[in-house]
Amino acid sequence: MCIRDRYQRRVRGKSRFQIMSKPMLGLCLWPMLVAVAAPIPAPQGLQGHDDENWPVTLMGPNQTVTPTLSERYAVLATMHPGIRRYNMYWSAFEPTPSSNDSSRVCAPGYELHPLSPGGMHDFHRFHCYSTAQLRQFDLIFSLDRSIGAQGAAILYSAPDWATEPNCTGFVFGKDRIRAGCVPTSGAMPDYEDMVTLFASRYSPHLKHYIVWNEVASAGWMDCSPQVPNRAGPNGESPLTELEFEFWVNKYAEMVPVSYTHLRAHETPEHLVCRLLLEKKKKNKHIHLITLIKLYSSR
């Protein structure tokens, strides 16, 4: 049974937004998944994964609209998509490390955020973000608004400089994928700044956020080398209690700061968070320490 359902019965007459805004509420507990979701607009239609690929391919030079892109969006409008979901790769926005130097000069194709020390109240450090990436999503979100669709962002793929140097990644076909490597504790201020950038630039259109990608997977939520990212023999879990605790703690570190920075910029809807819960084999109950850690700091 959902905590949300129990709460709704006690507070009949309040709006769903009011109910879902309460800490520790709006959580539906499943063995492998926790979701805190914003109300979905009608008509409902969640477009598929990697939606940024075809608009970027069809854009003109300097992220401009082309006749083909306009035609494609005209067709998309007939499908009435309620939400369009995008991978927003941190590594694509910020491939070079941040700095505490306010006089930093960014390379061509990158722009400084914040622009001066006067803007540091929203940021921890100075960053050189990709102008092309920012403009791509400026255009995509503008086109989405024109057809009445809201935006959803999957926040993941830390740049190499923000991850453990020996995070192994995992083999995927012919590639070794490191996009799941989580940020180090020292890079968490930079992760917070990325969230601040998205919230300040793209709110209120971007109303839905997923913190990291497929966090029930040790490959896509890659905490190696501290946590094994591959299954053991015969698919058995190789995780010890301490390793699982590290995994949970890392995600518990990421979700509250994401929530705090998004709400600070008046994102009017709610954080979408997916979280692995351990179903313990011995006593068959759901490991709820995760929920306590996630929401005690809110």
mmCIF file of N, CA, C and O in Angstrom, residues 230-295:
data_model
loop_
_atom_site.group_PDB
_atom_site.id
_atom_site.type_symbol
_atom_site.label_atom_id
_atom_site.label_comp_id
_atom_site.label_asym_id
_atom_site.label_seq_id
_atom_site.Cartn_x
_atom_site.Cartn_y
_atom_site.Cartn_z
ATOM 1 N N ARG A 230 29.262 -5.667 -11.334
ATOM 2 C CA ARG A 230 28.837 -6.841 -12.102
ATOM 3 C C ARG A 230 28.360 -7.925 -11.149
ATOM 4 O O ARG A 230 28.812 -8.009 -9.997
ATOM 5 N N ALA A 231 27.447 -8.754 -11.602
ATOM 6 C CA ALA A 231 26.912 -9.835 -10.792
ATOM 7 C C ALA A 231 27.968 -10.911 -10.566
ATOM 8 O O ALA A 231 28.930 -11.047 -11.331
ATOM 9 N N GLY A 232 27.787 -11.669 -9.518
ATOM 10 C CA GLY A 232 28.679 -12.773 -9.223
ATOM 11 C C GLY A 232 28.327 -14.013 -10.029
ATOM 12 O O GLY A 232 27.531 -13.957 -10.981
ATOM 13 N N PRO A 233 28.895 -15.162 -9.675
ATOM 14 C CA PRO A 233 28.600 -16.411 -10.393
ATOM 15 C C PRO A 233 27.109 -16.716 -10.400
ATOM 16 O O PRO A 233 26.409 -16.503 -9.409
ATOM 17 N N ASN A 234 26.619 -17.179 -11.553
ATOM 18 C CA ASN A 234 25.202 -17.533 -11.715
ATOM 19 C C ASN A 234 24.264 -16.357 -11.443
ATOM 20 O O ASN A 234 23.113 -16.534 -11.067
ATOM 21 N N GLY A 235 24.783 -15.148 -11.628
ATOM 22 C CA GLY A 235 23.948 -13.963 -11.445
ATOM 23 C C GLY A 235 23.700 -13.573 -10.013
ATOM 24 O O GLY A 235 22.869 -12.705 -9.732
ATOM 25 N N GLU A 236 24.408 -14.166 -9.070
ATOM 26 C CA GLU A 236 24.197 -13.858 -7.668
ATOM 27 C C GLU A 236 24.771 -12.486 -7.337
ATOM 28 O O GLU A 236 25.738 -12.036 -7.931
ATOM 29 N N SER A 237 24.164 -11.832 -6.360
ATOM 30 C CA SER A 237 24.663 -10.529 -5.927
ATOM 31 C C SER A 237 25.944 -10.704 -5.127
ATOM 32 O O SER A 237 25.981 -11.470 -4.162
ATOM 33 N N PRO A 238 27.000 -9.981 -5.506
ATOM 34 C CA PRO A 238 28.248 -10.075 -4.747
ATOM 35 C C PRO A 238 28.324 -9.051 -3.624
ATOM 36 O O PRO A 238 29.345 -8.945 -2.958
ATOM 37 N N LEU A 239 27.267 -8.273 -3.403
ATOM 38 C CA LEU A 239 27.348 -7.148 -2.474
ATOM 39 C C LEU A 239 27.309 -7.598 -1.022
ATOM 40 O O LEU A 239 26.477 -8.413 -0.627
ATOM 41 N N THR A 240 28.189 -7.018 -0.227
ATOM 42 C CA THR A 240 28.114 -7.164 1.217
ATOM 43 C C THR A 240 27.190 -6.073 1.763
ATOM 44 O O THR A 240 26.794 -5.144 1.042
ATOM 45 N N GLU A 241 26.866 -6.167 3.035
ATOM 46 C CA GLU A 241 26.034 -5.136 3.657
ATOM 47 C C GLU A 241 26.715 -3.773 3.582
ATOM 48 O O GLU A 241 26.071 -2.755 3.322
ATOM 49 N N LEU A 242 28.024 -3.747 3.780
ATOM 50 C CA LEU A 242 28.747 -2.469 3.728
ATOM 51 C C LEU A 242 28.755 -1.888 2.323
ATOM 52 O O LEU A 242 28.647 -0.667 2.152
ATOM 53 N N GLU A 243 28.878 -2.743 1.318
ATOM 54 C CA GLU A 243 28.868 -2.267 -0.059
ATOM 55 C C GLU A 243 27.499 -1.728 -0.438
ATOM 56 O O GLU A 243 27.373 -0.682 -1.103
ATOM 57 N N PHE A 244 26.460 -2.436 -0.025
ATOM 58 C CA PHE A 244 25.123 -1.927 -0.298
ATOM 59 C C PHE A 244 24.889 -0.606 0.418
ATOM 60 O O PHE A 244 24.273 0.318 -0.121
ATOM 61 N N GLU A 245 25.402 -0.513 1.640
ATOM 62 C CA GLU A 245 25.268 0.727 2.401
ATOM 63 C C GLU A 245 25.944 1.886 1.672
ATOM 64 O O GLU A 245 25.416 2.998 1.634
ATOM 65 N N PHE A 246 27.119 1.646 1.082
ATOM 66 C CA PHE A 246 27.812 2.688 0.321
ATOM 67 C C PHE A 246 26.947 3.136 -0.854
ATOM 68 O O PHE A 246 26.826 4.336 -1.136
ATOM 69 N N TRP A 247 26.363 2.197 -1.574
ATOM 70 C CA TRP A 247 25.496 2.478 -2.722
ATOM 71 C C TRP A 247 24.329 3.363 -2.293
ATOM 72 O O TRP A 247 24.036 4.403 -2.901
ATOM 73 N N VAL A 248 23.658 2.950 -1.212
ATOM 74 C CA VAL A 248 22.514 3.707 -0.716
ATOM 75 C C VAL A 248 22.933 5.101 -0.270
ATOM 76 O O VAL A 248 22.277 6.103 -0.558
ATOM 77 N N ASN A 249 24.057 5.176 0.453
ATOM 78 C CA ASN A 249 24.511 6.474 0.951
ATOM 79 C C ASN A 249 24.807 7.445 -0.189
ATOM 80 O O ASN A 249 24.530 8.644 -0.082
ATOM 81 N N LYS A 250 25.394 6.934 -1.277
ATOM 82 C CA LYS A 250 25.704 7.821 -2.392
ATOM 83 C C LYS A 250 24.436 8.395 -3.003
ATOM 84 O O LYS A 250 24.347 9.590 -3.290
ATOM 85 N N TYR A 251 23.441 7.558 -3.199
ATOM 86 C CA TYR A 251 22.196 8.072 -3.770
ATOM 87 C C TYR A 251 21.479 8.983 -2.779
ATOM 88 O O TYR A 251 20.885 9.988 -3.159
ATOM 89 N N ALA A 252 21.561 8.623 -1.499
ATOM 90 C CA ALA A 252 20.972 9.477 -0.469
ATOM 91 C C ALA A 252 21.669 10.825 -0.403
ATOM 92 O O ALA A 252 21.075 11.816 0.022
ATOM 93 N N GLU A 253 22.913 10.883 -0.820
ATOM 94 C CA GLU A 253 23.654 12.147 -0.889
ATOM 95 C C GLU A 253 23.171 12.998 -2.063
ATOM 96 O O GLU A 253 23.121 14.232 -1.977
ATOM 97 N N MET A 254 22.781 12.353 -3.160
ATOM 98 C CA MET A 254 22.448 13.073 -4.385
ATOM 99 C C MET A 254 21.023 13.601 -4.419
ATOM 100 O O MET A 254 20.767 14.698 -4.914
ATOM 101 N N VAL A 255 20.084 12.824 -3.895
ATOM 102 C CA VAL A 255 18.678 13.213 -4.036
ATOM 103 C C VAL A 255 18.325 14.468 -3.239
ATOM 104 O O VAL A 255 17.712 15.390 -3.787
ATOM 105 N N PRO A 256 18.678 14.569 -1.948
ATOM 106 C CA PRO A 256 18.285 15.779 -1.213
ATOM 107 C C PRO A 256 18.854 17.062 -1.789
ATOM 108 O O PRO A 256 18.174 18.090 -1.834
ATOM 109 N N VAL A 257 20.126 17.042 -2.240
ATOM 110 C CA VAL A 257 20.693 18.275 -2.798
ATOM 111 C C VAL A 257 20.013 18.623 -4.120
ATOM 112 O O VAL A 257 19.820 19.807 -4.431
ATOM 113 N N SER A 258 19.625 17.607 -4.879
ATOM 114 C CA SER A 258 18.897 17.873 -6.120
ATOM 115 C C SER A 258 17.567 18.535 -5.794
ATOM 116 O O SER A 258 17.190 19.554 -6.394
ATOM 117 N N TYR A 259 16.860 17.976 -4.853
ATOM 118 C CA TYR A 259 15.563 18.509 -4.456
ATOM 119 C C TYR A 259 15.697 19.956 -3.970
ATOM 120 O O TYR A 259 14.937 20.837 -4.368
ATOM 121 N N THR A 260 16.702 20.182 -3.109
ATOM 122 C CA THR A 260 16.884 21.516 -2.529
ATOM 123 C C THR A 260 17.113 22.574 -3.600
ATOM 124 O O THR A 260 16.498 23.645 -3.586
ATOM 125 N N HIS A 261 17.983 22.281 -4.559
ATOM 126 C CA HIS A 261 18.317 23.277 -5.577
ATOM 127 C C HIS A 261 17.180 23.462 -6.577
ATOM 128 O O HIS A 261 16.949 24.576 -7.064
ATOM 129 N N LEU A 262 16.460 22.403 -6.877
ATOM 130 C CA LEU A 262 15.331 22.544 -7.790
ATOM 131 C C LEU A 262 14.217 23.375 -7.161
ATOM 132 O O LEU A 262 13.640 24.252 -7.801
ATOM 133 N N ARG A 263 13.924 23.105 -5.890
ATOM 134 C CA ARG A 263 12.875 23.860 -5.210
ATOM 135 C C ARG A 263 13.300 25.314 -4.999
ATOM 136 O O ARG A 263 12.461 26.215 -5.003
ATOM 137 N N ALA A 264 14.582 25.543 -4.809
ATOM 138 C CA ALA A 264 15.067 26.910 -4.608
ATOM 139 C C ALA A 264 14.801 27.778 -5.817
ATOM 140 O O ALA A 264 14.673 28.995 -5.701
ATOM 141 N N HIS A 265 14.708 27.159 -6.984
ATOM 142 C CA HIS A 265 14.425 27.915 -8.203
ATOM 143 C C HIS A 265 12.968 27.793 -8.616
ATOM 144 O O HIS A 265 12.614 27.984 -9.773
ATOM 145 N N GLU A 266 12.138 27.466 -7.631
ATOM 146 C CA GLU A 266 10.695 27.482 -7.805
ATOM 147 C C GLU A 266 10.221 26.574 -8.925
ATOM 148 O O GLU A 266 9.283 26.905 -9.648
ATOM 149 N N THR A 267 10.894 25.433 -9.064
ATOM 150 C CA THR A 267 10.361 24.426 -9.962
ATOM 151 C C THR A 267 9.024 23.990 -9.371
ATOM 152 O O THR A 267 8.992 23.465 -8.269
ATOM 153 N N PRO A 268 7.916 24.198 -10.051
ATOM 154 C CA PRO A 268 6.619 24.058 -9.411
ATOM 155 C C PRO A 268 6.154 22.630 -9.226
ATOM 156 O O PRO A 268 5.189 22.400 -8.523
ATOM 157 N N GLU A 269 6.813 21.673 -9.855
ATOM 158 C CA GLU A 269 6.375 20.301 -9.693
ATOM 159 C C GLU A 269 7.387 19.529 -8.851
ATOM 160 O O GLU A 269 8.128 20.126 -8.086
ATOM 161 N N HIS A 270 7.441 18.251 -9.006
ATOM 162 C CA HIS A 270 8.142 17.436 -8.032
ATOM 163 C C HIS A 270 9.270 16.617 -8.621
ATOM 164 O O HIS A 270 9.253 16.240 -9.784
ATOM 165 N N LEU A 271 10.203 16.344 -7.755
ATOM 166 C CA LEU A 271 11.346 15.540 -8.120
ATOM 167 C C LEU A 271 10.912 14.113 -8.421
ATOM 168 O O LEU A 271 10.108 13.539 -7.715
ATOM 169 N N VAL A 272 11.461 13.570 -9.482
ATOM 170 C CA VAL A 272 11.222 12.167 -9.794
ATOM 171 C C VAL A 272 12.471 11.412 -9.378
ATOM 172 O O VAL A 272 13.552 11.704 -9.867
ATOM 173 N N CYS A 273 12.323 10.490 -8.448
ATOM 174 C CA CYS A 273 13.508 9.764 -8.007
ATOM 175 C C CYS A 273 13.239 8.273 -8.004
ATOM 176 O O CYS A 273 12.212 7.826 -7.514
ATOM 177 N N ARG A 274 14.169 7.547 -8.602
ATOM 178 C CA ARG A 274 14.057 6.099 -8.644
ATOM 179 C C ARG A 274 15.160 5.532 -7.776
ATOM 180 O O ARG A 274 16.299 5.942 -7.873
ATOM 181 N N LEU A 275 14.816 4.580 -6.959
ATOM 182 C CA LEU A 275 15.766 4.139 -5.952
ATOM 183 C C LEU A 275 15.654 2.651 -5.695
ATOM 184 O O LEU A 275 14.571 2.120 -5.497
ATOM 185 N N LEU A 276 16.782 1.995 -5.703
ATOM 186 C CA LEU A 276 16.823 0.581 -5.358
ATOM 187 C C LEU A 276 16.568 0.395 -3.875
ATOM 188 O O LEU A 276 17.144 1.057 -3.040
ATOM 189 N N LEU A 277 15.675 -0.519 -3.563
ATOM 190 C CA LEU A 277 15.488 -0.958 -2.186
ATOM 191 C C LEU A 277 15.904 -2.414 -2.098
ATOM 192 O O LEU A 277 15.573 -3.210 -2.979
ATOM 193 N N GLU A 278 16.597 -2.749 -1.068
ATOM 194 C CA GLU A 278 17.020 -4.136 -0.898
ATOM 195 C C GLU A 278 15.911 -4.931 -0.245
ATOM 196 O O GLU A 278 15.382 -4.545 0.790
ATOM 197 N N LYS A 279 15.521 -6.033 -0.853
ATOM 198 C CA LYS A 279 14.609 -6.961 -0.212
ATOM 199 C C LYS A 279 15.461 -8.022 0.458
ATOM 200 O O LYS A 279 16.048 -8.869 -0.196
ATOM 201 N N LYS A 280 15.537 -7.950 1.744
ATOM 202 C CA LYS A 280 16.456 -8.813 2.466
ATOM 203 C C LYS A 280 15.954 -10.252 2.419
ATOM 204 O O LYS A 280 14.779 -10.526 2.563
ATOM 205 N N LYS A 281 16.883 -11.164 2.176
ATOM 206 C CA LYS A 281 16.506 -12.555 1.980
ATOM 207 C C LYS A 281 16.080 -13.236 3.283
ATOM 208 O O LYS A 281 15.218 -14.102 3.277
ATOM 209 N N LYS A 282 16.692 -12.834 4.393
ATOM 210 C CA LYS A 282 16.429 -13.575 5.623
ATOM 211 C C LYS A 282 15.068 -13.252 6.224
ATOM 212 O O LYS A 282 14.292 -14.130 6.553
ATOM 213 N N ASN A 283 14.776 -11.968 6.396
ATOM 214 C CA ASN A 283 13.536 -11.614 7.079
ATOM 215 C C ASN A 283 12.458 -11.104 6.128
ATOM 216 O O ASN A 283 11.367 -10.762 6.570
ATOM 217 N N LYS A 284 12.776 -11.027 4.793
ATOM 218 C CA LYS A 284 11.779 -10.726 3.764
ATOM 219 C C LYS A 284 11.138 -9.356 3.911
ATOM 220 O O LYS A 284 10.030 -9.138 3.442
ATOM 221 N N HIS A 285 11.777 -8.406 4.591
ATOM 222 C CA HIS A 285 11.192 -7.068 4.650
ATOM 223 C C HIS A 285 12.013 -6.102 3.829
ATOM 224 O O HIS A 285 13.187 -6.323 3.556
ATOM 225 N N ILE A 286 11.395 -5.027 3.423
ATOM 226 C CA ILE A 286 12.068 -4.029 2.598
ATOM 227 C C ILE A 286 13.000 -3.184 3.465
ATOM 228 O O ILE A 286 12.661 -2.795 4.576
ATOM 229 N N HIS A 287 14.155 -2.929 2.931
ATOM 230 C CA HIS A 287 15.185 -2.176 3.643
ATOM 231 C C HIS A 287 14.813 -0.701 3.623
ATOM 232 O O HIS A 287 15.074 0.001 2.652
ATOM 233 N N LEU A 288 14.224 -0.195 4.713
ATOM 234 C CA LEU A 288 13.675 1.159 4.726
ATOM 235 C C LEU A 288 14.668 2.208 5.214
ATOM 236 O O LEU A 288 14.339 3.391 5.234
ATOM 237 N N ILE A 289 15.880 1.787 5.573
ATOM 238 C CA ILE A 289 16.859 2.781 6.016
ATOM 239 C C ILE A 289 17.123 3.813 4.934
ATOM 240 O O ILE A 289 17.406 4.971 5.195
ATOM 241 N N THR A 290 16.978 3.377 3.671
ATOM 242 C CA THR A 290 17.162 4.286 2.544
ATOM 243 C C THR A 290 16.217 5.473 2.642
ATOM 244 O O THR A 290 16.606 6.614 2.456
ATOM 245 N N LEU A 291 14.943 5.203 2.909
ATOM 246 C CA LEU A 291 13.949 6.272 2.955
ATOM 247 C C LEU A 291 14.263 7.251 4.086
ATOM 248 O O LEU A 291 14.127 8.461 3.923
ATOM 249 N N ILE A 292 14.698 6.721 5.203
ATOM 250 C CA ILE A 292 15.017 7.584 6.333
ATOM 251 C C ILE A 292 16.165 8.526 5.960
ATOM 252 O O ILE A 292 16.124 9.728 6.204
ATOM 253 N N LYS A 293 17.203 7.978 5.320
ATOM 254 C CA LYS A 293 18.357 8.797 4.965
ATOM 255 C C LYS A 293 17.998 9.837 3.902
ATOM 256 O O LYS A 293 18.469 10.965 3.938
ATOM 257 N N LEU A 294 17.164 9.434 2.955
ATOM 258 C CA LEU A 294 16.817 10.341 1.868
ATOM 259 C C LEU A 294 16.028 11.542 2.361
ATOM 260 O O LEU A 294 16.229 12.665 1.927
ATOM 261 N N TYR A 295 15.115 11.332 3.293
ATOM 262 C CA TYR A 295 14.172 12.386 3.633
ATOM 263 C C TYR A 295 14.433 13.044 4.976
ATOM 264 O O TYR A 295 13.841 14.062 5.281
#
